[in-house]
PDB file of C-alpha atoms in Angstrom:
ATOM      1  CA  MET A 146      -5.764   1.008 -14.902  1.00 96.00           C
ATOM      2  CA  GLU A 147      -5.737   1.457 -11.138  1.00 97.00           C
ATOM      3  CA  ILE A 148      -3.461   1.067  -8.158  1.00 97.00           C
ATOM      4  CA  LYS A 149      -4.679  -0.123  -4.774  1.00 97.00           C
ATOM      5  CA  ALA A 150      -3.559  -1.716  -1.525  1.00 97.00           C
ATOM      6  CA  ALA A 151      -2.903  -5.401  -2.134  1.00 97.00           C
ATOM      7  CA  SER A 152      -5.516  -7.842  -0.874  1.00 95.00           C
ATOM      8  CA  ASN A 153      -4.457 -11.047   0.891  1.00 91.00           C
ATOM      9  CA  ARG A 154      -5.174 -12.953  -2.324  1.00 91.00           C
ATOM     10  CA  GLU A 155      -3.017 -10.560  -4.352  1.00 96.00           C
ATOM     11  CA  MET A 156      -0.136 -10.888  -1.867  1.00 97.00           C
ATOM     12  CA  ARG A 157       0.641 -14.369  -3.223  1.00 95.00           C
ATOM     13  CA  TRP A 158       0.888 -12.931  -6.727  1.00 96.00           C
ATOM     14  CA  ILE A 159       3.009 -10.022  -5.473  1.00 97.00           C
ATOM     15  CA  LYS A 160       5.415 -12.327  -3.645  1.00 97.00           C
ATOM     16  CA  LYS A 161       5.842 -14.589  -6.689  1.00 96.00           C
ATOM     17  CA  THR A 162       6.370 -11.612  -9.006  1.00 96.00           C
ATOM     18  CA  TYR A 163       8.744  -9.966  -6.500  1.00 97.00           C
ATOM     19  CA  LEU A 164      10.899 -13.116  -6.312  1.00 96.00           C
ATOM     20  CA  GLU A 165      10.990 -13.392 -10.117  1.00 95.00           C
ATOM     21  CA  ALA A 166      11.653  -9.709 -10.825  1.00 94.00           C
ATOM     22  CA  PHE A 167      14.420  -8.819  -8.375  1.00 93.00           C
ATOM     23  CA  PRO A 168      17.856 -10.382  -7.898  1.00 88.00           C
ATOM     24  CA  LYS A 169      18.331 -12.145  -4.563  1.00 90.00           C
ATOM     25  CA  LEU A 170      21.060  -9.684  -3.560  1.00 85.00           C
ATOM     26  CA  GLU A 171      18.603  -6.776  -3.906  1.00 87.00           C
ATOM     27  CA  ARG A 172      15.616  -8.339  -2.098  1.00 92.00           C
ATOM     28  CA  LYS A 173      14.624  -7.613   1.476  1.00 93.00           C
ATOM     29  CA  PRO A 174      13.071 -10.503   3.419  1.00 94.00           C
ATOM     30  CA  PHE A 175       9.409 -10.625   2.411  1.00 97.00           C
ATOM     31  CA  GLY A 176       8.304 -11.399   5.982  1.00 96.00           C
ATOM     32  CA  LEU A 177      10.107  -8.302   7.295  1.00 95.00           C
ATOM     33  CA  MET A 178       8.374  -6.136   4.697  1.00 97.00           C
ATOM     34  CA  ARG A 179       4.981  -7.618   5.633  1.00 97.00           C
ATOM     35  CA  GLN A 180       5.719  -6.829   9.292  1.00 97.00           C
ATOM     36  CA  LYS A 181       6.679  -3.237   8.401  1.00 97.00           C
ATOM     37  CA  ALA A 182       3.470  -2.935   6.361  1.00 97.00           C
ATOM     38  CA  ARG A 183       1.408  -4.058   9.369  1.00 97.00           C
ATOM     39  CA  GLN A 184       3.187  -1.312  11.360  1.00 97.00           C
ATOM     40  CA  GLY A 185       2.233   1.281   8.716  1.00 97.00           C
ATOM     41  CA  MET A 186       5.797   1.849   7.534  1.00 98.00           C
ATOM     42  CA  MET A 187       5.461   0.105   4.167  1.00 98.00           C
ATOM     43  CA  GLU A 188       2.725  -0.462   1.617  1.00 98.00           C
ATOM     44  CA  PHE A 189       2.152  -3.256  -0.855  1.00 98.00           C
ATOM     45  CA  LEU A 190       0.273  -1.942  -3.881  1.00 98.00           C
ATOM     46  CA  THR A 191      -1.178  -3.883  -6.783  1.00 98.00           C
ATOM     47  CA  ILE A 192      -1.278  -2.365 -10.248  1.00 98.00           C
ATOM     48  CA  LEU A 193      -4.438  -3.585 -11.943  1.00 97.00           C
ATOM     49  CA  ASP A 194      -5.847  -3.448 -15.448  1.00 97.00           C
ATOM     50  CA  GLY A 195      -9.466  -4.472 -15.636  1.00 95.00           C
ATOM     51  CA  GLY A 196      -9.148  -6.166 -12.248  1.00 94.00           C
ATOM     52  CA  ARG A 197      -6.180  -8.258 -13.433  1.00 95.00           C
ATOM     53  CA  PRO A 198      -2.845  -7.703 -11.610  1.00 97.00           C
ATOM     54  CA  VAL A 199      -0.140  -6.504 -13.997  1.00 97.00           C
ATOM     55  CA  GLY A 200       2.399  -5.053 -11.589  1.00 97.00           C
ATOM     56  CA  LEU A 201       3.457  -4.250  -8.060  1.00 98.00           C
ATOM     57  CA  ALA A 202       4.819  -1.398  -6.026  1.00 98.00           C
ATOM     58  CA  ILE A 203       6.278  -1.825  -2.554  1.00 98.00           C
ATOM     59  CA  THR A 204       6.895   1.474  -0.814  1.00 98.00           C
ATOM     60  CA  VAL A 205       8.505   2.678   2.407  1.00 98.00           C
ATOM     61  CA  LEU A 206       6.805   5.613   4.128  1.00 98.00           C
ATOM     62  CA  HIS A 207       8.693   8.135   6.268  1.00 98.00           C
ATOM     63  CA  LYS A 208       7.617  11.689   7.090  1.00 97.00           C
ATOM     64  CA  ASP A 209       6.934  13.458   3.767  1.00 98.00           C
ATOM     65  CA  MET A 210       8.938  10.895   1.775  1.00 98.00           C
ATOM     66  CA  VAL A 211       7.989   7.715  -0.043  1.00 98.00           C
ATOM     67  CA  LEU A 212      10.727   5.349  -1.176  1.00 98.00           C
ATOM     68  CA  LEU A 213       9.558   3.318  -4.144  1.00 98.00           C
ATOM     69  CA  ASP A 214      11.499   0.325  -2.904  1.00 97.00           C
ATOM     70  CA  TYR A 215      10.288  -2.209  -5.484  1.00 98.00           C
ATOM     71  CA  PHE A 216       8.396  -1.507  -8.697  1.00 98.00           C
ATOM     72  CA  ALA A 217       7.791  -4.085 -11.375  1.00 97.00           C
ATOM     73  CA  ILE A 218       5.449  -4.848 -14.206  1.00 96.00           C
ATOM     74  CA  HIS A 219       5.034  -8.588 -14.705  1.00 95.00           C
ATOM     75  CA  ARG A 220       7.129  -9.720 -17.669  1.00 91.00           C
ATOM     76  CA  ALA A 221       3.994 -10.764 -19.608  1.00 92.00           C
ATOM     77  CA  TYR A 222       2.786  -7.130 -19.605  1.00 94.00           C
ATOM     78  CA  ARG A 223       5.992  -5.177 -20.236  1.00 89.00           C
ATOM     79  CA  GLY A 224       6.221  -2.935 -23.266  1.00 88.00           C
ATOM     80  CA  HIS A 225       2.535  -1.924 -23.185  1.00 90.00           C
ATOM     81  CA  SER A 226       2.858   1.386 -21.277  1.00 92.00           C
ATOM     82  CA  TYR A 227       1.806  -0.156 -17.957  1.00 96.00           C
ATOM     83  CA  GLY A 228       4.986   1.108 -16.302  1.00 96.00           C
ATOM     84  CA  SER A 229       4.419   4.716 -17.363  1.00 96.00           C
ATOM     85  CA  GLY A 230       0.770   4.576 -16.346  1.00 96.00           C
ATOM     86  CA  ALA A 231       1.584   2.974 -13.009  1.00 97.00           C
ATOM     87  CA  LEU A 232       4.264   5.553 -12.220  1.00 97.00           C
ATOM     88  CA  ARG A 233       1.766   8.333 -12.963  1.00 97.00           C
ATOM     89  CA  LEU A 234      -0.761   6.644 -10.637  1.00 97.00           C
ATOM     90  CA  LEU A 235       1.889   6.310  -7.913  1.00 98.00           C
ATOM     91  CA  LYS A 236       2.649  10.027  -8.127  1.00 97.00           C
ATOM     92  CA  GLU A 237      -1.076  10.772  -7.765  1.00 97.00           C
ATOM     93  CA  HIS A 238      -1.451   8.242  -4.927  1.00 97.00           C
ATOM     94  CA  TYR A 239       1.373   9.938  -2.994  1.00 98.00           C
ATOM     95  CA  GLU A 240       0.578  13.510  -4.003  1.00 97.00           C
ATOM     96  CA  GLY A 241       2.137  15.984  -1.572  1.00 97.00           C
ATOM     97  CA  LYS A 242       4.964  13.584  -0.681  1.00 98.00           C
ATOM     98  CA  ARG A 243       8.446  13.343  -2.148  1.00 98.00           C
ATOM     99  CA  LEU A 244       8.744  10.193  -4.270  1.00 98.00           C
ATOM    100  CA  ILE A 245      12.236   8.689  -4.177  1.00 98.00           C
ATOM    101  CA  LEU A 246      13.696   5.610  -5.858  1.00 98.00           C
ATOM    102  CA  GLU A 247      17.011   3.866  -6.422  1.00 97.00           C
ATOM    103  CA  ILE A 248      18.313   2.406  -9.667  1.00 96.00           C
ATOM    104  CA  GLU A 249      21.531   0.551 -10.369  1.00 93.00           C
ATOM    105  CA  LEU A 250      24.345   2.857 -11.417  1.00 93.00           C
ATOM    106  CA  PHE A 251      25.220   2.680 -15.089  1.00 87.00           C
ATOM    107  CA  ASP A 252      28.355   0.615 -15.606  1.00 88.00           C
ATOM    108  CA  GLU A 253      29.822  -0.009 -19.082  1.00 86.00           C
ATOM    109  CA  GLU A 254      31.171  -3.349 -17.854  1.00 88.00           C
ATOM    110  CA  ALA A 255      27.919  -4.603 -16.318  1.00 85.00           C
ATOM    111  CA  PRO A 256      26.371  -7.595 -18.085  1.00 87.00           C
ATOM    112  CA  ASN A 257      22.986  -5.819 -17.955  1.00 88.00           C
ATOM    113  CA  ARG A 258      24.245  -2.382 -19.020  1.00 90.00           C
ATOM    114  CA  GLU A 259      21.531  -1.949 -21.705  1.00 93.00           C
ATOM    115  CA  GLU A 260      18.828  -2.821 -19.168  1.00 90.00           C
ATOM    116  CA  ARG A 261      20.263  -0.294 -16.708  1.00 91.00           C
ATOM    117  CA  GLN A 262      20.344   2.376 -19.386  1.00 95.00           C
ATOM    118  CA  ARG A 263      16.738   1.627 -20.473  1.00 93.00           C
ATOM    119  CA  ARG A 264      15.585   1.703 -16.842  1.00 93.00           C
ATOM    120  CA  LYS A 265      17.112   5.121 -16.208  1.00 96.00           C
ATOM    121  CA  GLN A 266      15.704   6.509 -19.474  1.00 96.00           C
ATOM    122  CA  PHE A 267      12.258   5.174 -18.519  1.00 96.00           C
ATOM    123  CA  TYR A 268      12.309   6.998 -15.194  1.00 97.00           C
ATOM    124  CA  LEU A 269      13.694  10.244 -16.644  1.00 97.00           C
ATOM    125  CA  LYS A 270      11.118  10.142 -19.463  1.00 97.00           C
ATOM    126  CA  ASN A 271       8.400   9.742 -16.830  1.00 96.00           C
ATOM    127  CA  GLY A 272       9.334  12.794 -14.777  1.00 96.00           C
ATOM    128  CA  MET A 273      11.869  11.473 -12.293  1.00 98.00           C
ATOM    129  CA  ARG A 274      15.010  13.567 -11.835  1.00 98.00           C
ATOM    130  CA  GLU A 275      18.630  12.910 -10.920  1.00 97.00           C
ATOM    131  CA  THR A 276      19.668  13.995  -7.435  1.00 97.00           C
ATOM    132  CA  GLY A 277      23.417  13.527  -7.764  1.00 96.00           C
ATOM    133  CA  LEU A 278      23.248  11.075  -4.833  1.00 98.00           C
ATOM    134  CA  GLU A 279      25.096   7.824  -5.376  1.00 98.00           C
ATOM    135  CA  VAL A 280      24.769   5.178  -2.697  1.00 98.00           C
ATOM    136  CA  CYS A 281      25.667   1.593  -2.029  1.00 96.00           C
ATOM    137  CA  VAL A 282      22.658  -0.468  -0.940  1.00 94.00           C
ATOM    138  CA  PHE A 283      23.637  -3.930   0.277  1.00 89.00           C
ATOM    139  CA  LYS A 284      26.828  -3.783  -1.808  1.00 89.00           C
ATOM    140  CA  VAL A 285      24.947  -2.696  -4.958  1.00 91.00           C
ATOM    141  CA  PRO A 286      25.959   0.751  -6.310  1.00 95.00           C
ATOM    142  CA  MET A 287      22.802   2.785  -6.889  1.00 96.00           C
ATOM    143  CA  GLU A 288      21.716   6.232  -7.993  1.00 97.00           C
ATOM    144  CA  VAL A 289      18.898   8.058  -6.189  1.00 98.00           C
ATOM    145  CA  LEU A 290      16.168   9.710  -8.286  1.00 98.00           C
ATOM    146  CA  THR A 291      13.207  11.821  -7.128  1.00 98.00           C
ATOM    147  CA  ASP A 292      10.045  13.223  -8.613  1.00 97.00           C
ATOM    148  CA  GLY A 293      11.850  16.563  -8.747  1.00 93.00           C
ATOM    149  CA  ALA A 294      11.719  17.514  -5.084  1.00 95.00           C
ATOM    150  CA  PRO A 295      15.166  17.865  -3.512  1.00 96.00           C
ATOM    151  CA  VAL A 296      16.373  15.271  -1.013  1.00 98.00           C
ATOM    152  CA  THR A 297      19.612  15.195   0.950  1.00 97.00           C
ATOM    153  CA  TYR A 298      21.599  12.082   1.718  1.00 98.00           C
ATOM    154  CA  GLU A 299      20.684  12.453   5.402  1.00 98.00           C
ATOM    155  CA  GLU A 300      16.961  12.575   4.597  1.00 98.00           C
ATOM    156  CA  TYR A 301      17.238   9.621   2.238  1.00 98.00           C
ATOM    157  CA  HIS A 302      19.241   7.580   4.766  1.00 98.00           C
ATOM    158  CA  SER A 303      16.744   8.382   7.525  1.00 98.00           C
ATOM    159  CA  ILE A 304      14.138   6.389   5.597  1.00 98.00           C
ATOM    160  CA  TYR A 305      16.144   3.222   6.255  1.00 96.00           C
ATOM    161  CA  GLN A 306      17.214   4.181   9.764  1.00 97.00           C
ATOM    162  CA  GLU A 307      13.739   5.069  11.010  1.00 96.00           C
ATOM    163  CA  THR A 308      11.647   2.440   9.231  1.00 96.00           C
ATOM    164  CA  ILE A 309      13.613  -0.628   8.209  1.00 93.00           C
ATOM    165  CA  GLY A 310      16.026  -0.402  11.139  1.00 92.00           C
ATOM    166  CA  SER A 311      19.618   0.383  12.010  1.00 94.00           C
ATOM    167  CA  ALA A 312      20.913  -3.061  10.942  1.00 92.00           C
ATOM    168  CA  PHE A 313      19.701  -2.375   7.393  1.00 91.00           C
ATOM    169  CA  ALA A 314      20.673   1.305   7.520  1.00 95.00           C
ATOM    170  CA  ARG A 315      24.301   0.343   8.177  1.00 95.00           C
ATOM    171  CA  LYS A 316      24.271  -1.439   4.812  1.00 93.00           C
ATOM    172  CA  VAL A 317      23.242   1.750   2.994  1.00 95.00           C
ATOM    173  CA  THR A 318      26.195   4.088   2.517  1.00 96.00           C
ATOM    174  CA  ARG A 319      27.113   7.069   0.414  1.00 97.00           C
ATOM    175  CA  LEU A 320      29.512   6.457  -2.494  1.00 94.00           C
TER     176      LEU A 320
END
């Protein structure tokens, strides 16, 4: 298994998988992310197994921090340890940087509560740690996890402010 910068050919696969894997409310405009990638503020990474794409990672880069903005294993490959392997590769790829991600807050009343619980357990099992930061990202309550390195709300918020832009940053608030 390997992780590498997405080729132009792989970008079609990434876009299709991105649209299938993430709810509309949680997606950033793909064109904006491509623009930010051209400016060096974001990266589109393909997770490959034997040259075949099995997953994607879209990251935001700011100072010594990397926000794992979108991470998905294609539904055909889930349950085969690709996620754990890919997360390990991401940590190696960004060695020396603080890896940060957001997950939906657990909510007993949520229709996908089991999925939320499994997602959090996956990340904790794979070395991510709770920060105690709870945020609202585009009206979606989220919890911030890191690879163990501390991060303040101000540092986390600066990722949006300095890379994605102030219009997006205003839609990211502390709970």
